PDB file of C-alpha atoms in Angstrom:
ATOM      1  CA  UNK F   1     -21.136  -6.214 -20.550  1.00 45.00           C
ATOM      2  CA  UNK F   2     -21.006  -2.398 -19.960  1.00 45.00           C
ATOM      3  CA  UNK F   3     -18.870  -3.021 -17.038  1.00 47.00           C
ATOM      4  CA  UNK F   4     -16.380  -5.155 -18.873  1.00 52.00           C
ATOM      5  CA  UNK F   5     -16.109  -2.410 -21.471  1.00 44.00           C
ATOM      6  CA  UNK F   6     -14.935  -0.067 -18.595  1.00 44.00           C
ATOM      7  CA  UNK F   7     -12.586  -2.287 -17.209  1.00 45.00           C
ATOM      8  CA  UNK F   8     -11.080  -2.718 -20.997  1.00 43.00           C
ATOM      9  CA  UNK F   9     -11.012   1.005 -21.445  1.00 41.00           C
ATOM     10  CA  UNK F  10      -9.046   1.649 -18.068  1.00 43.00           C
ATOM     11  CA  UNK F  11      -6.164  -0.637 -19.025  1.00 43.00           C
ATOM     12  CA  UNK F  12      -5.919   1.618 -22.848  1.00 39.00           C
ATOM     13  CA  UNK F  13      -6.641   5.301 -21.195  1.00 43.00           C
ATOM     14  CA  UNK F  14      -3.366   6.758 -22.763  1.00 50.00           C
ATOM     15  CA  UNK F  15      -4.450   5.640 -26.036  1.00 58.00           C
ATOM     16  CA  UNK F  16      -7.844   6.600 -27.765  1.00 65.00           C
ATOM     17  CA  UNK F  17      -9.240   3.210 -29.271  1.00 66.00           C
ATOM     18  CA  UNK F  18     -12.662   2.166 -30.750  1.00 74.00           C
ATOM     19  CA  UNK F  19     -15.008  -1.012 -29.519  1.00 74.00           C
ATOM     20  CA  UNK F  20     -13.515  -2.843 -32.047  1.00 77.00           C
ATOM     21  CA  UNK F  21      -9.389  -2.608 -31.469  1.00 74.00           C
ATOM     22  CA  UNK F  22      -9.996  -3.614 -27.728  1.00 73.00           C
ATOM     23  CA  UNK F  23      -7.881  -6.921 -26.943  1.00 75.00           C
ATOM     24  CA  UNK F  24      -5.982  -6.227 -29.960  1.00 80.00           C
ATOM     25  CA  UNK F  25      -2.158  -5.316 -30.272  1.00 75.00           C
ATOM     26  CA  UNK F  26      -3.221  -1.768 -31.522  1.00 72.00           C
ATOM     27  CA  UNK F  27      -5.033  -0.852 -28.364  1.00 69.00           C
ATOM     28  CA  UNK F  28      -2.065  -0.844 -26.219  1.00 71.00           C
ATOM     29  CA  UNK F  29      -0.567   1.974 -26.182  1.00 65.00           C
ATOM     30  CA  UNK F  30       2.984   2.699 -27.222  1.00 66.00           C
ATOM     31  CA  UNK F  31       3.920   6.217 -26.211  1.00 62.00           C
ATOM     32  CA  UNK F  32       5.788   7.177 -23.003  1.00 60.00           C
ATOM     33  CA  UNK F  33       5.853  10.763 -22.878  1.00 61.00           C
ATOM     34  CA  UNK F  34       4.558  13.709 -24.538  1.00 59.00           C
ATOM     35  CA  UNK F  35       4.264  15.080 -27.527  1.00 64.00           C
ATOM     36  CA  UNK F  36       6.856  17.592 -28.159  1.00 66.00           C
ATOM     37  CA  UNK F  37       5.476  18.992 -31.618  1.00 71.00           C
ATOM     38  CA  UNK F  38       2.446  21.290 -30.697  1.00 71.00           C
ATOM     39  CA  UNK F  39      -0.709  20.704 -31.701  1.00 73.00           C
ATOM     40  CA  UNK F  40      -1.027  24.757 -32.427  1.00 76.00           C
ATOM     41  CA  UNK F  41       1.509  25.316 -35.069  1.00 78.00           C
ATOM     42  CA  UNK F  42       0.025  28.715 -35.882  1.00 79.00           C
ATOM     43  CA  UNK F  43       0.777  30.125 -32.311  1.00 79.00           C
ATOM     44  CA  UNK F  44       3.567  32.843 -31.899  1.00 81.00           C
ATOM     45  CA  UNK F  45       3.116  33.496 -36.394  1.00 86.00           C
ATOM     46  CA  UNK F  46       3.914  37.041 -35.567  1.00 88.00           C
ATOM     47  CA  UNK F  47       7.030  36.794 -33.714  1.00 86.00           C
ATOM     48  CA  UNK F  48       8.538  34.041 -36.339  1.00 88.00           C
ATOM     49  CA  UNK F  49       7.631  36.802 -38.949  1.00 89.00           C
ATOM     50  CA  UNK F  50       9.770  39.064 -37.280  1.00 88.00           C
ATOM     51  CA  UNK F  51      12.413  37.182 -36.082  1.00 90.00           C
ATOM     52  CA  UNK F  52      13.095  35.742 -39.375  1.00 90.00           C
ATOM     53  CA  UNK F  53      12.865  39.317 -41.116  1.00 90.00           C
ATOM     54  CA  UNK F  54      15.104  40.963 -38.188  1.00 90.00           C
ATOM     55  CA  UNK F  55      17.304  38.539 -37.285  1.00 91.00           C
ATOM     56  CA  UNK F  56      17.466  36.861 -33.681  1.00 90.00           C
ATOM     57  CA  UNK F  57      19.779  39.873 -32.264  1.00 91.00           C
ATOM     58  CA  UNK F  58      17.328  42.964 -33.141  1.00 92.00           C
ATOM     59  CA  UNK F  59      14.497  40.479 -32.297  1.00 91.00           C
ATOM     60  CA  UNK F  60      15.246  39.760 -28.949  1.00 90.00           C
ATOM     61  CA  UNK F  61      16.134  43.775 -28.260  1.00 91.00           C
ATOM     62  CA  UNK F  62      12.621  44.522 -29.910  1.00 90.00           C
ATOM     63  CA  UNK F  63      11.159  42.159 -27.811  1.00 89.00           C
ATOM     64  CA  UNK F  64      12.961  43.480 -24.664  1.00 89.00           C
ATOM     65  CA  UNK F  65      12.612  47.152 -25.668  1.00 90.00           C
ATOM     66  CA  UNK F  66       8.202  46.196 -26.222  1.00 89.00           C
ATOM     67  CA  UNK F  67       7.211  43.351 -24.209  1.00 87.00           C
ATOM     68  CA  UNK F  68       7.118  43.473 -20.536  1.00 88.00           C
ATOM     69  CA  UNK F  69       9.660  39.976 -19.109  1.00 86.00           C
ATOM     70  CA  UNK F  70       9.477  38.750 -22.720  1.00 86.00           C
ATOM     71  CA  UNK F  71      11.435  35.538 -21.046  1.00 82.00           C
ATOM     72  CA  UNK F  72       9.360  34.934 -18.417  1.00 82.00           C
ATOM     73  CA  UNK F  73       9.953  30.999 -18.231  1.00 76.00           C
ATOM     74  CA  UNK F  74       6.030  30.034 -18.137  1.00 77.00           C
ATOM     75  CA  UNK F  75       5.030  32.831 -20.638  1.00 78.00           C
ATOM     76  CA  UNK F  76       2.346  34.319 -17.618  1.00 82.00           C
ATOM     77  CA  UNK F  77       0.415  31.371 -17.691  1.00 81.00           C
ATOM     78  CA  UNK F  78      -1.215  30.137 -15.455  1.00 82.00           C
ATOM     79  CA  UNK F  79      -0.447  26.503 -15.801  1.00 80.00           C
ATOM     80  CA  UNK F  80       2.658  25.173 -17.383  1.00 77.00           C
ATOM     81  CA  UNK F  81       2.255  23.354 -20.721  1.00 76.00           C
ATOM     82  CA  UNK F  82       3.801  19.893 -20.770  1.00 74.00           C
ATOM     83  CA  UNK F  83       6.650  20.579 -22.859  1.00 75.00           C
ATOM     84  CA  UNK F  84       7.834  23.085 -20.559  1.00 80.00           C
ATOM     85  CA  UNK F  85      11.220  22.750 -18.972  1.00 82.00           C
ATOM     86  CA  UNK F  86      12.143  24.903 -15.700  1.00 82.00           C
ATOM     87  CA  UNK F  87      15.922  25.183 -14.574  1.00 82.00           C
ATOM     88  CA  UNK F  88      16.563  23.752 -11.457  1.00 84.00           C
ATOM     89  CA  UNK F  89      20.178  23.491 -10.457  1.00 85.00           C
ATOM     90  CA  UNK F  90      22.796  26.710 -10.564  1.00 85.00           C
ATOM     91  CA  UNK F  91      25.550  24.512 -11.215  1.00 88.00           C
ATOM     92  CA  UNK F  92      24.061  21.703 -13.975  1.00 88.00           C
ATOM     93  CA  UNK F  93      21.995  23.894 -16.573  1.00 85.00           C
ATOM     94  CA  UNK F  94      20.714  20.530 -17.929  1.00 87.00           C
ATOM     95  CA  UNK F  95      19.360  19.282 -14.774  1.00 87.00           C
ATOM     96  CA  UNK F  96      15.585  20.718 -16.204  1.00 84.00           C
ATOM     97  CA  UNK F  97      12.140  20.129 -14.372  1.00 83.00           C
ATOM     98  CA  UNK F  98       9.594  19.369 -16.552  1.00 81.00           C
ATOM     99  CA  UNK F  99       5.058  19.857 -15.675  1.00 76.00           C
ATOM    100  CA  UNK F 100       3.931  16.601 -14.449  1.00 74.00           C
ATOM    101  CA  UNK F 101       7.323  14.684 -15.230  1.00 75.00           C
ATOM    102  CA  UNK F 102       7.213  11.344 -14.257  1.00 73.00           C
ATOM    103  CA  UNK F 103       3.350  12.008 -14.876  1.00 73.00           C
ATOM    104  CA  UNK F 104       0.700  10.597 -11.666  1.00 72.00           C
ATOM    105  CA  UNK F 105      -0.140   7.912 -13.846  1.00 73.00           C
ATOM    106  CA  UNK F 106       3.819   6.374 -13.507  1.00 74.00           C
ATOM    107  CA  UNK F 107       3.896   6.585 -10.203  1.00 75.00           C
ATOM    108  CA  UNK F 108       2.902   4.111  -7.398  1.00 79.00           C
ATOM    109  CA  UNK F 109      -0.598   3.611  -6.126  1.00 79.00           C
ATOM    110  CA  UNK F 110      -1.429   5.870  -3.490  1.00 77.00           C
ATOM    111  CA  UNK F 111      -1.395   4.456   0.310  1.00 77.00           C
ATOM    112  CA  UNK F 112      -5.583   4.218   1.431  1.00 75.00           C
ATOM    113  CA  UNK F 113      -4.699   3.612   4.830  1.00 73.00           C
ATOM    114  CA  UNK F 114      -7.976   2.845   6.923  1.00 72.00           C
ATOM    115  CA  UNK F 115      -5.927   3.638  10.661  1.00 70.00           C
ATOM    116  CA  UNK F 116      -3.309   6.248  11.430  1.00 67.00           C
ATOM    117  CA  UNK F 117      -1.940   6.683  15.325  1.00 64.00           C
ATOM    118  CA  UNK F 118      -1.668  10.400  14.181  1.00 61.00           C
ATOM    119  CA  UNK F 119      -4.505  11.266  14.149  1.00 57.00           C
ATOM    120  CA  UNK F 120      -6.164  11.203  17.925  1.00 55.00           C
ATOM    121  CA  UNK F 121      -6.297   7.766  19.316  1.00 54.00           C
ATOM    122  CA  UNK F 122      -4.504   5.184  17.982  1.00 47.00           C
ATOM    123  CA  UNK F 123      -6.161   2.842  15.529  1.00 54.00           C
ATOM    124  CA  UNK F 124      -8.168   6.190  14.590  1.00 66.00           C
ATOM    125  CA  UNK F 125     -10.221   6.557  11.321  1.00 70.00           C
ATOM    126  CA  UNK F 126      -8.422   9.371   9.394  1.00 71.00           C
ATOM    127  CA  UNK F 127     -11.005  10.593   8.113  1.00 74.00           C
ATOM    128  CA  UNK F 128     -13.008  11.023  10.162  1.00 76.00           C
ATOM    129  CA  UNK F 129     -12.116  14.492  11.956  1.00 77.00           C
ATOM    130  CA  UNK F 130     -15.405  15.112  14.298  1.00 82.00           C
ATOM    131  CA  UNK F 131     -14.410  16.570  17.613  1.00 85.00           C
ATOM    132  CA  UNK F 132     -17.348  17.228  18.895  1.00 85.00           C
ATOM    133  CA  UNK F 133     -17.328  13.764  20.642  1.00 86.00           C
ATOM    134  CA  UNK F 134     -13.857  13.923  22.642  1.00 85.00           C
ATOM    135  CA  UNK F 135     -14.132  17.693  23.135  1.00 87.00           C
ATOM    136  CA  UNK F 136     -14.033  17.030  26.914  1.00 86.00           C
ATOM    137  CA  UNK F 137     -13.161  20.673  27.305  1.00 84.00           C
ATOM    138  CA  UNK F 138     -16.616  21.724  26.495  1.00 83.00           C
ATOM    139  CA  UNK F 139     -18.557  19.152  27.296  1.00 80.00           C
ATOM    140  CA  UNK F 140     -20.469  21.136  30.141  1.00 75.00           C
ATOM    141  CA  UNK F 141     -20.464  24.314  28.842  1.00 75.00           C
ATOM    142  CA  UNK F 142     -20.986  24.844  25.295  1.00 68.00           C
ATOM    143  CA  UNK F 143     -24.674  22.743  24.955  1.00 66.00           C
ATOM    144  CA  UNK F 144     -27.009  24.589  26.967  1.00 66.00           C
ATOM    145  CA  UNK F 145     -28.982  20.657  27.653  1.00 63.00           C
ATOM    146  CA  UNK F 146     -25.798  19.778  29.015  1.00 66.00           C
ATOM    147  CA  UNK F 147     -24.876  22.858  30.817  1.00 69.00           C
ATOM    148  CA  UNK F 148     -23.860  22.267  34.138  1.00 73.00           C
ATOM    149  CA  UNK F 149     -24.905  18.734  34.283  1.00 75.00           C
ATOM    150  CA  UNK F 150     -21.962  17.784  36.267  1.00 75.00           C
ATOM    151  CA  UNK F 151     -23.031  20.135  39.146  1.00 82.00           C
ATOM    152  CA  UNK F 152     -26.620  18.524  38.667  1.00 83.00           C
ATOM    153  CA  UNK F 153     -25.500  15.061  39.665  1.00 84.00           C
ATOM    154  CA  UNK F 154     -23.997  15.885  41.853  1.00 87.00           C
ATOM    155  CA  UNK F 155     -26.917  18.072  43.817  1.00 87.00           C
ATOM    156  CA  UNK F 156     -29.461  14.836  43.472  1.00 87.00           C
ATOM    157  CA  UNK F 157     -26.817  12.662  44.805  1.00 87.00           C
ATOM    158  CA  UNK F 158     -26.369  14.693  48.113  1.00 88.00           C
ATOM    159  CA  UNK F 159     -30.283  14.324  48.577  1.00 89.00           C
ATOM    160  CA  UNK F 160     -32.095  11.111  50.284  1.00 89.00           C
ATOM    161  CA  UNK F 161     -32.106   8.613  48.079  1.00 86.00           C
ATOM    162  CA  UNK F 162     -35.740   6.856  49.581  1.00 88.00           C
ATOM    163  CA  UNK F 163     -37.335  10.402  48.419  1.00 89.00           C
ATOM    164  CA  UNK F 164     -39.404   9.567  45.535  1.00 89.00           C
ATOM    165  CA  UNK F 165     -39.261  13.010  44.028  1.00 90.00           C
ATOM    166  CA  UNK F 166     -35.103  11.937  44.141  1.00 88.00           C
ATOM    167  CA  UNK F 167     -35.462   8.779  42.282  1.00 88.00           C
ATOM    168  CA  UNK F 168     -37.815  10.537  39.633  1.00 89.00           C
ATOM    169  CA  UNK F 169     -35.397  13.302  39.146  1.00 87.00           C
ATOM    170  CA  UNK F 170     -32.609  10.708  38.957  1.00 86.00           C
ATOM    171  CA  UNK F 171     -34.580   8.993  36.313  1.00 85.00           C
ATOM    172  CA  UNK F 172     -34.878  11.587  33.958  1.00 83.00           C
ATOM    173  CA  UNK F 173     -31.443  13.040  34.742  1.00 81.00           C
ATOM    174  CA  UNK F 174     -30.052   9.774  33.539  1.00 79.00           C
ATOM    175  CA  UNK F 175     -32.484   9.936  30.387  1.00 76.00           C
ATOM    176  CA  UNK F 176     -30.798  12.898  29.149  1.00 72.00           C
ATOM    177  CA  UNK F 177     -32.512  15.610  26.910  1.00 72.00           C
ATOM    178  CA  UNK F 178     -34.630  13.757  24.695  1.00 68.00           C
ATOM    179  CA  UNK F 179     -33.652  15.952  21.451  1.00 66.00           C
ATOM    180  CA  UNK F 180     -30.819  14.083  18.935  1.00 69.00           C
ATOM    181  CA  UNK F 181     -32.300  10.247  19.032  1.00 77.00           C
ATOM    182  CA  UNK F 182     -30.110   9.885  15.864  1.00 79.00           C
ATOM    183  CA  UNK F 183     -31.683   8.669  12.561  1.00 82.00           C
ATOM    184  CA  UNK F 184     -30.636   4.771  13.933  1.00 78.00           C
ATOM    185  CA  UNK F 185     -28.204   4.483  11.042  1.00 79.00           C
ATOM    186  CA  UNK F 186     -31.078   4.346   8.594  1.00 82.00           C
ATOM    187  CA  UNK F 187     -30.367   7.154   5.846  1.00 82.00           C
ATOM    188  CA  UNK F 188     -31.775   8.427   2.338  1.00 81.00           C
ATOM    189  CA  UNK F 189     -29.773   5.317   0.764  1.00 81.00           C
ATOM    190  CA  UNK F 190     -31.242   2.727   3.105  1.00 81.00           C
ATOM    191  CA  UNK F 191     -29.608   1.041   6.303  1.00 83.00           C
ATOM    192  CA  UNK F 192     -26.160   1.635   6.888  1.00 80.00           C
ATOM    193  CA  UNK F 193     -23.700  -0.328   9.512  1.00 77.00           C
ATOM    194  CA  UNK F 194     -20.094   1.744   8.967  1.00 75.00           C
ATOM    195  CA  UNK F 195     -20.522   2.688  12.475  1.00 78.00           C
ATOM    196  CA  UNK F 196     -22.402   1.117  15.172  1.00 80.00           C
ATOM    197  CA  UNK F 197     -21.729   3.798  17.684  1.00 80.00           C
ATOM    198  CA  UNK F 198     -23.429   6.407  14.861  1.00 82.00           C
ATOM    199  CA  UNK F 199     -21.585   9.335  15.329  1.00 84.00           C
ATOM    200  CA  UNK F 200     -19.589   9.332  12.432  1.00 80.00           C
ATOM    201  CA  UNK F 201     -22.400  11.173  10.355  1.00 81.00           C
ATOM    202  CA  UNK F 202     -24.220  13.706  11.964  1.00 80.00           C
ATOM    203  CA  UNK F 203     -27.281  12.701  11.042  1.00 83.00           C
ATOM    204  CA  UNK F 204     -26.862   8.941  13.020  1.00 84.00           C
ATOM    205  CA  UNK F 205     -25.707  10.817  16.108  1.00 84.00           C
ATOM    206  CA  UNK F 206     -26.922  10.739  19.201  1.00 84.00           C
ATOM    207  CA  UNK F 207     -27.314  11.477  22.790  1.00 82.00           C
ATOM    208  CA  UNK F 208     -26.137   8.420  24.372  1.00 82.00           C
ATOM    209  CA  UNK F 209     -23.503   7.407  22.519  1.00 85.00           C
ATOM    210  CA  UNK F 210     -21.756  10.940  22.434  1.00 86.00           C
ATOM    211  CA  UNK F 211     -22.404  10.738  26.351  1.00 84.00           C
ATOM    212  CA  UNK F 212     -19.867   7.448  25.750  1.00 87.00           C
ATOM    213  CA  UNK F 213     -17.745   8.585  23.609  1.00 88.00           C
ATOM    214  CA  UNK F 214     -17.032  11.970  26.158  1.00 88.00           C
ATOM    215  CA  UNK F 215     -17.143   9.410  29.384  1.00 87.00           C
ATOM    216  CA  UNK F 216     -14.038   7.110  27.371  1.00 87.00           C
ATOM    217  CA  UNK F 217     -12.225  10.255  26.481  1.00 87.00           C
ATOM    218  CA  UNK F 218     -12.069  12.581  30.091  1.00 88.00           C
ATOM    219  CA  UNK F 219      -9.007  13.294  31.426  1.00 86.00           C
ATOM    220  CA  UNK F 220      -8.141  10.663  34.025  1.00 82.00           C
ATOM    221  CA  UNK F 221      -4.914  12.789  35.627  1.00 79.00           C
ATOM    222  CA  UNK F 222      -4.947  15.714  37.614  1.00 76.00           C
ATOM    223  CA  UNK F 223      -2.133  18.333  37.234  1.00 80.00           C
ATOM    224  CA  UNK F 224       0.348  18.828  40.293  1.00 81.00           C
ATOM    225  CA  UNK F 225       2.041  21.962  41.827  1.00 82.00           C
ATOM    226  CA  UNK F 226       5.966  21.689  42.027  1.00 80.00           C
ATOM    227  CA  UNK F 227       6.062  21.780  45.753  1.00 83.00           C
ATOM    228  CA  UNK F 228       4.269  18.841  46.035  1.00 85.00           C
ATOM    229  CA  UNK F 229       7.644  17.058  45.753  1.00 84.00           C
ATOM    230  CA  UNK F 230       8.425  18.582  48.633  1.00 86.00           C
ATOM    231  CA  UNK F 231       5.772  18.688  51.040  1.00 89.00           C
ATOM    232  CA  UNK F 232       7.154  16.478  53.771  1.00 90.00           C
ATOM    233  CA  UNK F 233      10.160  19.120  53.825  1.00 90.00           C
ATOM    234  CA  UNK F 234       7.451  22.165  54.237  1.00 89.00           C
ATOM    235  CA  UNK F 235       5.394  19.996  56.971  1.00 90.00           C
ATOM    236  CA  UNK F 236       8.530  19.480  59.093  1.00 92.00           C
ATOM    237  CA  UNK F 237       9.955  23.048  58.553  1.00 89.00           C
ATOM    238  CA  UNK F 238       6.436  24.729  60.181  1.00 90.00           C
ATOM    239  CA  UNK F 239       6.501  22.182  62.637  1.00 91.00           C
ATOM    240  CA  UNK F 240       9.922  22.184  64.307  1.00 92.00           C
ATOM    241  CA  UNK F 241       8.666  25.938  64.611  1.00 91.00           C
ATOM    242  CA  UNK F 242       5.638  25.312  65.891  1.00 91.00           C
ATOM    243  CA  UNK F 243       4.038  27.590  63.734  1.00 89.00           C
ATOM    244  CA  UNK F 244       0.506  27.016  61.514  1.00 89.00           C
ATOM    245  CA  UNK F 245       1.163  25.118  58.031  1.00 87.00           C
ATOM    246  CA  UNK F 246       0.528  27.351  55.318  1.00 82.00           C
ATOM    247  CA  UNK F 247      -1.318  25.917  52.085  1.00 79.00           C
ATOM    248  CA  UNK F 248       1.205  25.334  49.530  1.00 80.00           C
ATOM    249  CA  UNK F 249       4.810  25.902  49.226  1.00 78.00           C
ATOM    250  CA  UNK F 250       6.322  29.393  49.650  1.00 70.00           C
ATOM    251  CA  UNK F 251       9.569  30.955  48.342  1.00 65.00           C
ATOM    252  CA  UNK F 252       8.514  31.107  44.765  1.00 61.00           C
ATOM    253  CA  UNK F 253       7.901  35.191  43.549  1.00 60.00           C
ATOM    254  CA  UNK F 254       8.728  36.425  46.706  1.00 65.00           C
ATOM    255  CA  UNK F 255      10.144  40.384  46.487  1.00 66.00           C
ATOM    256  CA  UNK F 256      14.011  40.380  48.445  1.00 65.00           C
ATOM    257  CA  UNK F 257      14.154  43.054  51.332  1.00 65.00           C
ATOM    258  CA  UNK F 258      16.629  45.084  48.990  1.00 66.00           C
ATOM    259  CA  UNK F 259      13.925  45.736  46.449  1.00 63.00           C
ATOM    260  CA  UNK F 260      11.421  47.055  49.297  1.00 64.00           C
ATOM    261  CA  UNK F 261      13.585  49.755  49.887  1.00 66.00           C
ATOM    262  CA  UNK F 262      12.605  53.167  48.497  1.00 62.00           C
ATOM    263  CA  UNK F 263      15.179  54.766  46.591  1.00 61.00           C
ATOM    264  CA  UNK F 264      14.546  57.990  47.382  1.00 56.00           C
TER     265      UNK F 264
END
């Protein structure tokens, strides 16, 4: 019942009705902008005074000669009041900007997507912005249980693999540290399934599946020198001189014999 209530009083929010004008013509409501009249009639009593005593030319050169930008268009405050209409064109002086004009509630639903390409991967959560588990960059420097784990593997991998000291160290290097276990997606509210892989909260994540996520997301390319393109050409240049190949290409940053001169 309370529920229904709610859903009644959503559809009649512009429009302040009682329990018992709900599903009635007078509950809908009728107006489609502001009030213009203000609901402070007494405000600005003073100036009126004056301005009906002076006259609106001495008025406005008292108010210039006392007040400090007496026509400052939003009257230094802080937030416009709805009634309050802000030039916006040099050319049209009618073409005004009013505070929340067409207001949120005319305008169309906002867009909930649940998957944006933008943001990392595509098919992405938006919001989810963790980065801890695709910061490749890091990844074997920045947790000391995972410092230098790459250089670890590959040290018990270069030892004899029938050594049972090597398959015991192998064992627990595969383990990982046994800190982080994750909560198992079972929180304060009970168990939760919103993500199987658990590391969308921090308090689900854990060591194997940010191990995952970092293994999915390494760099697969390596980066190339620009004389790479051209390293047949190099090979056969040393060679028809029988002379040592040099690593890499040359001719890039070299000084001309000009420059070597002194000057003095």
């Amino acid at each position: 019942r309370n529920s229904n209530f709610k859903k009644h009083t959503a559809e009649v929010t512009a429009k302040a009705v009682s329990r018992a004008d709900l599903d009635t013509p007078a509950a809908k409501p009728t107006a489609t902008a502001a009030p213009e009249e203000t609901m402070m009639p007494w405000n600005g009593w003073f100036g009126s005074f004056l301005k009906d005593k002076l006259g609106d030319e001495k008025y406005q050169k008292v108010r210039e000669l006392i007040l400090y930008r007496p026509n400052d268009y939003n009257g230094f405050e802080q937030m416009p009041r709805p009634n309050t209409k802000l030039p916006i064109s040099e050319k049209d002086p009618n073409l005004m900007h009013k505070f929340r004009h067409p207001s949120p509630g005319s305008q169309p639903p906002v867009e909930m997507r649940e998957t944006d390409a933008s943001f990392g991967n595509a098919g992405d959560d938006p919001y989810d912005v963790t980065y801890y588990k695709r910061d490749t960059g890091r990844r074997y420097t920045s947790d000391p249980t995972s410092l230098h784990r790459d250089l670890e593997k590959i040290k018990l991998e270069l030892l004899p693999e029938d050594d049972p000291r090597v398959k015991e160290a192998l064992e627990e290097f595969e383990k990982g540290p046994g800190s982080s276990p994750g909560n198992k997606g079972v929180f304060a509210t009970g168990k939760s399934d919103f993500d199987p892989s658990g590391l969308r909260a921090t308090m689900s994540t854990n060591w194997e599946a940010t191990e995952a996520s970092l293994d999915a997301n390494m760099p697969d390319h390596l980066p190339t020198p620009t004389w790479m393109a051209e390293q047949d050409e190099i090979v056969a240049w040393y060679e028809e001189r029988d002379l040592p190949v040099s690593i890499g290409g040359t001719g890039y940053g070299n000084i001309p014999i000009g420059a070597r001169v002194a000057r003095w």
